[in-house]
C-alpha cells in the first residue's frame, strides 16, 4: 500500500474485488474511506477474516489467470 499512497491523490484505481460494485476509485478516496489500508498486516488479516465473506465465485479461475499475466485456458465457443 505504501507504493499506492505515493501516487498522486487523483490517480484512478480499479479494484478487482469491490463487494459493493464500485469499479473505480482514487488514491485519495482509498486513503479517506478504506480504514483497512492503514493497518498492519496482522490486523488487516484479522479484519478480513472476521468479515465472513463468501468464497469468491471466480477465485479459482482468477488467481491462476492473474499468475499467468491474465491468460487463461478458454474453451472455444460452440457454433
Short mmCIF file of C-alpha atoms in Angstrom, two decimals:
data_model
loop_
_atom_site.label_atom_id
_atom_site.label_comp_id
_atom_site.label_asym_id
_atom_site.label_seq_id
_atom_site.Cartn_x
_atom_site.Cartn_y
_atom_site.Cartn_z
CA UNK A 1 0.00 0.00 0.00
CA UNK A 2 2.86 2.38 0.63
CA UNK A 3 3.57 2.38 -3.11
CA UNK A 4 -0.03 3.29 -3.91
CA UNK A 5 -0.01 6.09 -1.35
CA UNK A 6 2.93 7.72 -3.15
CA UNK A 7 0.86 8.21 -6.31
CA UNK A 8 -0.97 11.50 -6.95
CA UNK A 9 -4.24 11.57 -4.99
CA UNK A 10 -6.33 11.82 -8.18
CA UNK A 11 -4.80 8.61 -9.63
CA UNK A 12 -7.57 6.23 -10.67
CA UNK A 13 -7.56 2.74 -9.17
CA UNK A 14 -9.64 -0.14 -10.50
CA UNK A 15 -10.24 -2.61 -7.67
CA UNK A 16 -10.91 -6.11 -8.93
CA UNK A 17 -12.80 -7.25 -5.88
CA UNK A 18 -15.04 -4.49 -4.60
CA UNK A 19 -18.02 -6.14 -2.92
CA UNK A 20 -20.20 -3.02 -3.24
CA UNK A 21 -19.94 -2.96 -7.02
CA UNK A 22 -17.69 0.08 -7.41
CA UNK A 23 -15.48 -0.17 -10.47
CA UNK A 24 -13.17 2.80 -9.96
CA UNK A 25 -11.81 4.80 -7.04
CA UNK A 26 -8.91 7.19 -6.43
CA UNK A 27 -5.90 7.10 -4.16
CA UNK A 28 -7.49 9.90 -2.12
CA UNK A 29 -10.79 8.01 -1.71
CA UNK A 30 -8.96 4.90 -0.55
CA UNK A 31 -6.97 6.90 2.00
CA UNK A 32 -10.13 8.57 3.28
CA UNK A 33 -12.64 5.72 3.17
CA UNK A 34 -10.73 2.42 3.39
CA UNK A 35 -9.71 2.05 7.03
CA UNK A 36 -8.10 -1.36 6.44
CA UNK A 37 -5.28 0.17 4.39
CA UNK A 38 -3.70 1.92 7.37
CA UNK A 39 -3.47 -1.26 9.47
CA UNK A 40 -0.52 -3.55 9.99
CA UNK A 41 -0.59 -6.92 8.22
CA UNK A 42 -1.83 -8.97 11.19
CA UNK A 43 -4.66 -6.53 11.96
CA UNK A 44 -5.61 -6.47 8.27
CA UNK A 45 -5.78 -10.29 8.18
CA UNK A 46 -7.98 -10.37 11.28
CA UNK A 47 -10.34 -7.74 9.89
CA UNK A 48 -10.71 -9.61 6.61
CA UNK A 49 -11.18 -12.95 8.34
CA UNK A 50 -13.96 -11.54 10.51
CA UNK A 51 -15.89 -10.02 7.58
CA UNK A 52 -17.30 -13.51 6.95
CA UNK A 53 -17.31 -13.06 3.18
CA UNK A 54 -18.44 -15.82 0.85
CA UNK A 55 -15.79 -17.68 -1.12
CA UNK A 56 -15.32 -15.60 -4.29
CA UNK A 57 -17.21 -17.21 -7.17
CA UNK A 58 -14.42 -16.91 -9.77
CA UNK A 59 -11.36 -17.05 -7.49
CA UNK A 60 -10.27 -20.47 -8.77
CA UNK A 61 -10.16 -19.04 -12.31
CA UNK A 62 -8.93 -15.53 -11.47
CA UNK A 63 -5.89 -16.39 -9.35
CA UNK A 64 -4.26 -18.77 -11.84
CA UNK A 65 -5.04 -16.34 -14.68
CA UNK A 66 -3.52 -13.44 -12.75
CA UNK A 67 -0.41 -15.50 -12.04
CA UNK A 68 -0.08 -16.03 -15.80
CA UNK A 69 -0.46 -12.32 -16.66
CA UNK A 70 -4.20 -12.60 -17.20
CA UNK A 71 -4.03 -15.53 -19.60
CA UNK A 72 -6.34 -18.45 -19.08
CA UNK A 73 -7.49 -21.53 -20.93
CA UNK A 74 -10.75 -20.71 -22.63
CA UNK A 75 -12.87 -23.29 -24.36
CA UNK A 76 -13.86 -22.33 -27.91
CA UNK A 77 -17.42 -21.11 -28.32
CA UNK A 78 -19.65 -23.79 -29.83
CA UNK A 79 -21.31 -22.82 -33.11
#
